mmCIF file of C-alpha atoms in Angstrom:
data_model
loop_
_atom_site.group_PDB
_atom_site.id
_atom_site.type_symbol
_atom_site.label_atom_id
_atom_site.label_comp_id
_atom_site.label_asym_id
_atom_site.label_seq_id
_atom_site.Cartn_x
_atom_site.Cartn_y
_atom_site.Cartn_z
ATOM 1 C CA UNK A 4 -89.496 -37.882 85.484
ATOM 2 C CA UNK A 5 -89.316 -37.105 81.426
ATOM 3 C CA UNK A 6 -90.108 -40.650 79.459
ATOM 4 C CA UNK A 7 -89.631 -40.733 75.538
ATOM 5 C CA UNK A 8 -91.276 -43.273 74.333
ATOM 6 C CA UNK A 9 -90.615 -44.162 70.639
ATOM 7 C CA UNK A 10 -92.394 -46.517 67.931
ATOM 8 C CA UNK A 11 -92.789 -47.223 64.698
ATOM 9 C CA UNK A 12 -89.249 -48.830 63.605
ATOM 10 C CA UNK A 13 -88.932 -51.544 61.450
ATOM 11 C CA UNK A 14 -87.680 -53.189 58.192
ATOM 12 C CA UNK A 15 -88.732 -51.851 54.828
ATOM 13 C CA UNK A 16 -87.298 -51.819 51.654
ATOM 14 C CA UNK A 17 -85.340 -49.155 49.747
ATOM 15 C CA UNK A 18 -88.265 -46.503 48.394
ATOM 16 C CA UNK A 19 -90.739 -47.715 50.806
ATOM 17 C CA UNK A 20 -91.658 -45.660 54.038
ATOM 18 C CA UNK A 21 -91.900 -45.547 57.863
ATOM 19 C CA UNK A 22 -93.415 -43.220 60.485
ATOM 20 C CA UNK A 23 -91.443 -43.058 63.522
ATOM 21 C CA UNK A 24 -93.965 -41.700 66.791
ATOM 22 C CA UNK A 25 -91.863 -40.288 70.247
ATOM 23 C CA UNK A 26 -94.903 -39.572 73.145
ATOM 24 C CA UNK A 27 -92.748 -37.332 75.819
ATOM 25 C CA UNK A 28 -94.288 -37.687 79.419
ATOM 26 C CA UNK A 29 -93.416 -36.660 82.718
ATOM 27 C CA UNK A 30 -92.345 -33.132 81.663
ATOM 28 C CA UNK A 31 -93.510 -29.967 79.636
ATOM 29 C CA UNK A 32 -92.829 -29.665 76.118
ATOM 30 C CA UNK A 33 -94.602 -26.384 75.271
ATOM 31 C CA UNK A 34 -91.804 -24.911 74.715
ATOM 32 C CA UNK A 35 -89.383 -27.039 74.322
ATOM 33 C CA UNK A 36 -87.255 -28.977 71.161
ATOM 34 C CA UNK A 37 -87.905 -32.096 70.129
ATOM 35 C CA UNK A 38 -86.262 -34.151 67.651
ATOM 36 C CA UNK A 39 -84.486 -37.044 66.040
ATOM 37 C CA UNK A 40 -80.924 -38.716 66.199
ATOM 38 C CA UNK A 41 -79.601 -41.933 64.605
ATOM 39 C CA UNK A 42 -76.906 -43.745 64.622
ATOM 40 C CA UNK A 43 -75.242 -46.203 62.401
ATOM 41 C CA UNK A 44 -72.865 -49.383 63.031
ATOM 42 C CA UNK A 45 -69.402 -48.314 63.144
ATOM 43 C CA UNK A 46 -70.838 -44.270 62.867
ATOM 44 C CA UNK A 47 -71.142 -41.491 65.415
ATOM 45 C CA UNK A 48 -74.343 -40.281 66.134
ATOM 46 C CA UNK A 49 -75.952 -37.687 63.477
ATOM 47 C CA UNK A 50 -78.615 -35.534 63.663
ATOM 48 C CA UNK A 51 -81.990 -35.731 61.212
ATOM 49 C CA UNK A 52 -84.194 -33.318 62.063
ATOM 50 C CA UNK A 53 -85.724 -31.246 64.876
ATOM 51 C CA UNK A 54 -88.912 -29.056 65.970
ATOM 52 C CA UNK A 55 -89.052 -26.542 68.203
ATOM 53 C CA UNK A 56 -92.291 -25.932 69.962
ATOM 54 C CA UNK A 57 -94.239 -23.239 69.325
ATOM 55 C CA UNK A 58 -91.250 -21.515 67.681
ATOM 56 C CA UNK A 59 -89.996 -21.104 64.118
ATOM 57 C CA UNK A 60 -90.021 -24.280 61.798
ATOM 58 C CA UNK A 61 -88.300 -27.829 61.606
ATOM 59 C CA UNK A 62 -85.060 -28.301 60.434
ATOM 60 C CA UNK A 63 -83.596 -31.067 58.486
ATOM 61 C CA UNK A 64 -80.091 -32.417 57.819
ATOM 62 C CA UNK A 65 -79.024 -32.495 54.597
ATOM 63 C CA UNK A 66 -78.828 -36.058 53.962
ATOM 64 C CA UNK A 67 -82.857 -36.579 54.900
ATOM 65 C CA UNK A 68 -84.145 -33.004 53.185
ATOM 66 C CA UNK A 69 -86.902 -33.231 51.058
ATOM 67 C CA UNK A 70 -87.050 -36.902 52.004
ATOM 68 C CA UNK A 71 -87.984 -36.871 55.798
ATOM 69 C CA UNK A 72 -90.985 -34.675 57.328
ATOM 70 C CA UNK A 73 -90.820 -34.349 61.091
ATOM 71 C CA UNK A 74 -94.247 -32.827 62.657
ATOM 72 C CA UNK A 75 -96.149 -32.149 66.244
ATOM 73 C CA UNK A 76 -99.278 -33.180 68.019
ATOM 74 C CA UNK A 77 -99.190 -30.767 70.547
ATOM 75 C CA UNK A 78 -102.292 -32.065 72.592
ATOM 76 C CA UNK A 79 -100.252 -35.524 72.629
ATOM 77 C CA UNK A 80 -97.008 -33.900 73.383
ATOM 78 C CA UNK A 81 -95.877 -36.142 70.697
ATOM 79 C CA UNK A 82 -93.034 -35.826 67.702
ATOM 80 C CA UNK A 83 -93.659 -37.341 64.455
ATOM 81 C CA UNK A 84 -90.620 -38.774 61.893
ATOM 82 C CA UNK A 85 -92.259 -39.652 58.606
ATOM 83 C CA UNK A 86 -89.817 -40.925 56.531
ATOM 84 C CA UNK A 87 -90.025 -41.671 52.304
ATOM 85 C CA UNK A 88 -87.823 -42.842 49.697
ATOM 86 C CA UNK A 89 -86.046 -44.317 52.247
ATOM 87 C CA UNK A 90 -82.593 -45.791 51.353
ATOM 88 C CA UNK A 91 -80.330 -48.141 52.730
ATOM 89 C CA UNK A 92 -77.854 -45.265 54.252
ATOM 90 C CA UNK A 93 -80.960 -44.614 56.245
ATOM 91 C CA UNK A 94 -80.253 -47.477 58.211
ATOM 92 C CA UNK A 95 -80.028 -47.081 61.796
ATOM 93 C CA UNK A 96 -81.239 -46.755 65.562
ATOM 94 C CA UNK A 97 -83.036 -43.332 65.386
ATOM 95 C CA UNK A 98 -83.388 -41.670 68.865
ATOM 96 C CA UNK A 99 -85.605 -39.738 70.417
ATOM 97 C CA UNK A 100 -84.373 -36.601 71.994
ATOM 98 C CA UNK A 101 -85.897 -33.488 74.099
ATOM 99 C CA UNK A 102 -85.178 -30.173 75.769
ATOM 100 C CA UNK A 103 -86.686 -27.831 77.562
ATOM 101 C CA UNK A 104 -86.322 -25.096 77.851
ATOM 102 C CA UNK A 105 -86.288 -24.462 73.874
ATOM 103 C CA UNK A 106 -82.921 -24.488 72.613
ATOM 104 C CA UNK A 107 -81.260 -22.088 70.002
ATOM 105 C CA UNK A 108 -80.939 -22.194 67.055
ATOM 106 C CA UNK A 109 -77.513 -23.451 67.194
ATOM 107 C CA UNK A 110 -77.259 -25.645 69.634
ATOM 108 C CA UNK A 111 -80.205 -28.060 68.246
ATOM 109 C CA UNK A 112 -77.910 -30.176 65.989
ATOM 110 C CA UNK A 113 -75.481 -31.630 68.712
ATOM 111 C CA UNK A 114 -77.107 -34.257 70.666
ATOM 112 C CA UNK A 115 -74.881 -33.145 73.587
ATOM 113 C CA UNK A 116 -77.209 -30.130 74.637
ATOM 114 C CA UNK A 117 -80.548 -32.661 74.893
ATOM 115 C CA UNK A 118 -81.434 -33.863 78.123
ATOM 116 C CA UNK A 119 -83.903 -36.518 77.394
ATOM 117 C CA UNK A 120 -83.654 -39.426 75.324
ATOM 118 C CA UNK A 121 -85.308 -42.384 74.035
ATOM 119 C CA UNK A 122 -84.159 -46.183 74.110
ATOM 120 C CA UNK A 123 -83.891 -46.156 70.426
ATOM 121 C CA UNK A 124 -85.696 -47.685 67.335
ATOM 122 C CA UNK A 125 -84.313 -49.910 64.860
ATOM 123 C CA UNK A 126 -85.145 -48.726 61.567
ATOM 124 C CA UNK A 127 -83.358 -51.193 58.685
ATOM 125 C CA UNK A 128 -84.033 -50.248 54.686
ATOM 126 C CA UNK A 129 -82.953 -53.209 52.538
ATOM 127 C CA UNK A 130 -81.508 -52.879 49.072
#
C-alpha cells in the first residue's frame, strides 16, 4: 500500500523559509509524478508545483515561481518543497500527492488525477 509521508511544516515569519520533505513508500515512483497541493481556509485546493520522474522538469504555479524550488532524491523516493520569501498568502495545509504511472503534461495541475496523498502539513507565515 502507497504511504506519503510529509514533514517539515511549521510557523515562520513573512521572508523566512521552510523545507517541506514527502518519503513515498509502498509503491514505485520511478516513473511516476510527484508533487505539492495546498489549501487555504475558506479556499479550494491549488496546485504549487510538481516533478515528474525521470521526465522533463518541475513546474511551478504562478503564485510560488521563482519563490518555491521543488526537487528529488531518487534513492529515497522522496519529494522536496523548499520554500523562500515566504509570505503570508502562503499560508496553508500543503499536501503531498503521487501518481504512477507518470502523468501528462496536462493533467498534473488538477489534484483530481493523483491517486496518493498525504495527511497534510500545516505551514503558517506570519506578517
Amino acid at each position: 500500500q502507497v504511504q506519503l509521508a510529509e514533514s517539515g511544516g511549521g510557523w515562520v515569519q513573512a521572508g523566512g523559509s521552510l523545507r517541506l520533505s514527502c518519503a513515498a513508500s509502498g509503491g514505485a515512483f520511478s516513473s511516476g509524478t510527484m508533487g505539492w497541493f495546498r489549501q487555504a481556509p475558506g479556499k479550494e485546493r491549488e496546485f504549487v508545483a510538481v516533478i515528474r520522474w525521470s521526465f522533463g522538469g518541475p513546474s511551478y504555479a504562478d503564485a510560488v515561481k521563482g519563490r518555491f524550488t521543488i526537487s528529488r532524491d531518487s534513492a529515497k523516493n522522496t519529494v522536496y518543497l523548499q520554500m523562500n520569501s515566504l509570505k503570508p498568502e502562503d499560508t496553508a495545509v500543503y499536501y503531498c500527492a503521487a501518481h504512477t504511472p507518470r502523468l501528462i503534461l496536462s493533467a498534473i495541475y488538477s489534484g483530481q488525477n493523483y491517486a496518493y496523498w498525504g495527511q497534510g502539513t500545516q505551514v503558517t507565515v506570519a506578517s
